[in-house]
C-alpha positions as a Markdown table, in Angstrom:
| # | Residue | x | y | z |
|---|---|---|---|---|
| 1 | Phe | -10.6 | -47.7 | -80.5 |
| 2 | Pro | -9.3 | -45.5 | -77.5 |
| 3 | Pro | -8.3 | -42.0 | -77.9 |
| 4 | Gly | -5.0 | -41.7 | -79.7 |
| 5 | Gln | -5.6 | -44.9 | -81.8 |
| 6 | Thr | -7.5 | -43.3 | -84.9 |
| 7 | Pro | -9.2 | -46.3 | -87.0 |
| 8 | Pro | -8.0 | -46.7 | -90.5 |
| 9 | Gly | -9.9 | -44.5 | -93.1 |
| 10 | Val | -10.7 | -41.8 | -90.3 |
| 11 | Phe | -9.0 | -38.6 | -90.5 |
| 12 | Pro | -9.6 | -35.9 | -87.7 |
| 13 | Asn | -8.2 | -32.5 | -87.9 |
| 14 | Lys | -5.7 | -31.3 | -85.2 |
| 15 | Ser | -8.3 | -30.0 | -82.9 |
| 16 | Gly | -10.6 | -32.8 | -83.3 |
| 17 | Thr | -13.5 | -30.8 | -84.0 |
| 18 | Glu | -13.8 | -32.1 | -87.7 |
| 19 | Val | -13.5 | -35.7 | -89.3 |
| 20 | Thr | -13.0 | -36.8 | -92.6 |
| 21 | Gln | -14.2 | -40.6 | -93.2 |
| 22 | Pro | -16.1 | -42.5 | -95.6 |
| 23 | Val | -19.6 | -41.5 | -96.3 |
| 24 | Ser | -21.3 | -44.7 | -94.8 |
| 25 | Leu | -20.5 | -47.5 | -92.4 |
| 26 | Leu | -20.8 | -50.1 | -95.1 |
| 27 | Glu | -18.2 | -48.1 | -96.8 |
| 28 | Trp | -16.0 | -48.2 | -94.0 |
| 29 | Phe | -16.4 | -51.9 | -93.3 |
| 30 | Val | -15.7 | -52.8 | -96.9 |
| 31 | Asn | -12.6 | -50.7 | -97.4 |
| 32 | Phe | -10.9 | -50.6 | -93.9 |
| 33 | Tyr | -12.3 | -53.2 | -91.5 |
| 34 | Glu | -9.5 | -55.7 | -92.5 |
| 35 | Ser | -6.5 | -53.2 | -91.6 |
| 36 | Ala | -8.6 | -52.2 | -88.5 |
| 37 | Lys | -8.6 | -55.8 | -87.2 |
| 38 | Val | -4.9 | -55.9 | -86.7 |
| 39 | Leu | -4.9 | -53.1 | -84.4 |
| 40 | Asn | -7.1 | -55.4 | -82.0 |
| 41 | Pro | -10.2 | -53.1 | -81.5 |
| 42 | Val | -12.7 | -53.9 | -79.0 |
| 43 | Gln | -15.5 | -55.8 | -80.9 |
| 44 | Phe | -18.6 | -57.7 | -79.5 |
| 45 | Val | -22.1 | -58.6 | -80.2 |
| 46 | Ala | -24.6 | -57.1 | -77.8 |
| 47 | Arg | -27.7 | -59.1 | -77.3 |
| 48 | Ser | -31.1 | -58.1 | -76.3 |
| 49 | Gly | -31.3 | -56.2 | -73.0 |
| 50 | Asp | -27.3 | -55.6 | -72.9 |
| 51 | Leu | -26.1 | -52.1 | -72.0 |
| 52 | Val | -23.0 | -50.8 | -73.7 |
| 53 | Phe | -20.9 | -48.0 | -72.4 |
| 54 | Ile | -18.6 | -46.2 | -74.6 |
| 55 | Pro | -16.1 | -43.8 | -72.7 |
| 56 | Ser | -15.6 | -40.2 | -74.0 |
| 57 | Arg | -13.4 | -39.6 | -77.1 |
| 58 | Trp | -13.5 | -43.4 | -78.0 |
| 59 | Trp | -13.8 | -44.0 | -81.8 |
| 60 | His | -16.7 | -46.4 | -82.3 |
| 61 | Cys | -19.2 | -47.7 | -84.8 |
| 62 | Val | -22.4 | -49.9 | -84.5 |
| 63 | Leu | -23.6 | -52.4 | -87.0 |
| 64 | Asn | -27.0 | -53.6 | -86.3 |
| 65 | Leu | -27.4 | -57.4 | -87.4 |
| 66 | Glu | -31.1 | -57.3 | -87.1 |
| 67 | Pro | -33.8 | -54.8 | -86.6 |
| 68 | Cys | -33.5 | -53.3 | -83.2 |
| 69 | Val | -34.1 | -50.3 | -80.9 |
| 70 | Ala | -31.2 | -48.4 | -79.6 |
| 71 | Ile | -31.0 | -45.4 | -77.4 |
| 72 | Thr | -28.1 | -43.3 | -77.0 |
| 73 | Gln | -27.1 | -40.5 | -74.3 |
| 74 | Asn | -24.3 | -38.1 | -74.1 |
| 75 | Tyr | -23.3 | -36.7 | -70.9 |
| 76 | Val | -20.9 | -34.2 | -69.0 |
| 77 | Ala | -19.0 | -35.4 | -66.2 |
| 78 | Lys | -16.1 | -33.7 | -64.2 |
| 79 | Ser | -13.6 | -35.6 | -66.3 |
| 80 | Asn | -14.7 | -33.9 | -69.7 |
| 81 | Leu | -16.3 | -30.7 | -68.2 |
| 82 | Lys | -13.5 | -28.3 | -69.8 |
| 83 | Glu | -13.8 | -29.9 | -73.1 |
| 84 | Ser | -17.6 | -29.8 | -73.1 |
| 85 | Leu | -17.7 | -26.1 | -71.9 |
| 86 | Phe | -15.1 | -25.1 | -74.7 |
| 87 | Met | -17.2 | -27.0 | -77.1 |
| 88 | Met | -20.5 | -25.4 | -76.4 |
| 89 | Lys | -18.7 | -22.1 | -76.2 |
| 90 | Tyr | -16.7 | -22.0 | -79.3 |
| 91 | Asn | -18.0 | -24.8 | -81.5 |
| 92 | Ser | -21.6 | -24.9 | -80.7 |
| 93 | Glu | -22.5 | -25.5 | -84.3 |
| 94 | Leu | -20.8 | -29.0 | -84.1 |
| 95 | Val | -23.2 | -30.2 | -81.3 |
| 96 | Ser | -25.7 | -32.4 | -82.7 |
| 97 | Gly | -29.4 | -33.3 | -81.3 |
| 98 | Ile | -30.3 | -29.5 | -80.9 |
| 99 | Pro | -32.9 | -28.6 | -83.3 |
| 100 | Ser | -32.4 | -24.9 | -83.8 |
| 101 | Asp | -29.5 | -22.6 | -84.3 |
| 102 | Arg | -30.9 | -20.1 | -81.6 |
| 103 | Ala | -30.8 | -23.0 | -79.1 |
| 104 | Lys | -27.3 | -24.1 | -80.0 |
| 105 | Asp | -26.1 | -20.2 | -79.7 |
| 106 | Ser | -27.6 | -20.1 | -76.2 |
| 107 | Leu | -26.3 | -23.7 | -75.0 |
| 108 | Tyr | -23.2 | -22.4 | -73.3 |
| 109 | Glu | -24.8 | -20.0 | -71.4 |
| 110 | Asp | -27.8 | -22.1 | -70.4 |
| 111 | Phe | -25.6 | -24.9 | -69.5 |
| 112 | Arg | -23.2 | -22.4 | -67.6 |
| 113 | Glu | -26.3 | -21.0 | -65.6 |
| 114 | Ala | -27.4 | -24.4 | -64.4 |
| 115 | Leu | -23.8 | -25.4 | -63.4 |
| 116 | Lys | -23.4 | -22.1 | -61.6 |
| 117 | Ala | -26.5 | -22.7 | -59.5 |
| 118 | Ser | -25.3 | -26.4 | -58.6 |
| 119 | His | -21.6 | -26.4 | -58.7 |
| 120 | Cys | -20.3 | -22.8 | -58.7 |
| 121 | Gly | -16.9 | -23.6 | -57.6 |
| 122 | Leu | -16.4 | -26.3 | -60.1 |
| 123 | Leu | -17.4 | -23.9 | -62.8 |
| 124 | Ser | -15.2 | -21.0 | -61.9 |
| 125 | Ser | -11.9 | -23.2 | -62.0 |
| 126 | Val | -12.8 | -24.9 | -65.4 |
| 127 | Glu | -13.8 | -21.3 | -66.8 |
| 128 | Cys | -10.4 | -20.1 | -65.6 |
| 129 | Glu | -8.5 | -23.1 | -67.4 |
| 130 | Ile | -10.7 | -22.3 | -70.4 |
| 131 | Asp | -9.7 | -18.6 | -70.5 |
| 132 | Glu | -6.0 | -19.6 | -70.0 |
| 133 | Val | -6.2 | -22.1 | -73.1 |
| 134 | Val | -7.9 | -19.1 | -75.2 |
| 135 | Arg | -5.3 | -16.7 | -74.1 |
| 136 | Lys | -2.4 | -19.0 | -75.1 |
| 137 | His | -3.8 | -19.9 | -78.3 |
| 138 | Ala | -4.3 | -16.0 | -79.2 |
| 139 | Glu | -0.6 | -15.4 | -78.3 |
| 140 | Glu | 0.6 | -18.3 | -80.3 |
| 141 | Glu | -1.6 | -17.3 | -83.4 |
| 142 | Ala | -0.2 | -13.7 | -82.9 |
| 143 | Met | 3.5 | -15.0 | -82.9 |
| 144 | Arg | 2.7 | -17.1 | -85.8 |
| 145 | Lys | 1.4 | -14.3 | -87.8 |
| 146 | Lys | 4.3 | -12.1 | -86.6 |
| 147 | Arg | 6.7 | -14.8 | -87.9 |
| 148 | Asn | 5.1 | -14.9 | -91.2 |
| 149 | Arg | 5.1 | -11.2 | -91.6 |
| 150 | Val | 8.8 | -11.1 | -90.8 |
| 151 | Ser | 9.5 | -14.0 | -93.2 |
| 152 | Val | 7.5 | -12.3 | -96.2 |
| 153 | Ser | 9.4 | -8.9 | -95.3 |
| 154 | Trp | 12.9 | -10.5 | -95.4 |
| 155 | His | 12.1 | -12.6 | -98.6 |
| 156 | Ser | 10.9 | -9.3 | -100.3 |
| 157 | Val | 14.0 | -7.6 | -99.2 |
| 158 | Lys | 16.2 | -10.5 | -100.4 |
| 159 | Lys | 14.2 | -10.5 | -103.7 |
| 160 | Ala | 14.8 | -6.7 | -104.4 |
| 161 | Lys | 18.5 | -7.1 | -103.4 |
| 162 | Asp | 18.8 | -9.7 | -105.9 |
| 163 | Lys | 17.0 | -7.9 | -108.6 |
| 164 | Glu | 19.3 | -5.0 | -108.0 |
| 165 | Asn | 22.4 | -7.1 | -108.2 |
| 166 | Phe | 21.2 | -8.6 | -111.6 |
| 167 | Ser | 20.4 | -5.4 | -113.1 |
């Protein structure tokens, strides 16, 4: 399924960093496959020697029909660099395939240094974009908290006034 078309039975959070889904692929097929078919997903049978490319952010699942060997590889391209750096910097615990928490903690800095050595200009522009997103998010969060405090204060005043008028 392309980005924006979430499969039935799959529930990502707003940021896309967490997903609630059936425990097993078999459970998904039993409970949701029929309703997914009406959405016209891309479906095919890969044969021996076939190579399958799944674009970034596409929902997908694989059902092996017979014993086989599969090799997967994730990569970072210009098109997903900002999202990849953001994930490494702020959500490294969600990155799979890295054996230790220590390695995950240094992933952003290690990747950044390698990118700086080979594509310094690209790194600078993307980091500016990330900083702007983080700044805007912090401002929005501060405004949300301020609105909540004002709302709570107003309700407290109104409740106290109502109590005075009732007594």
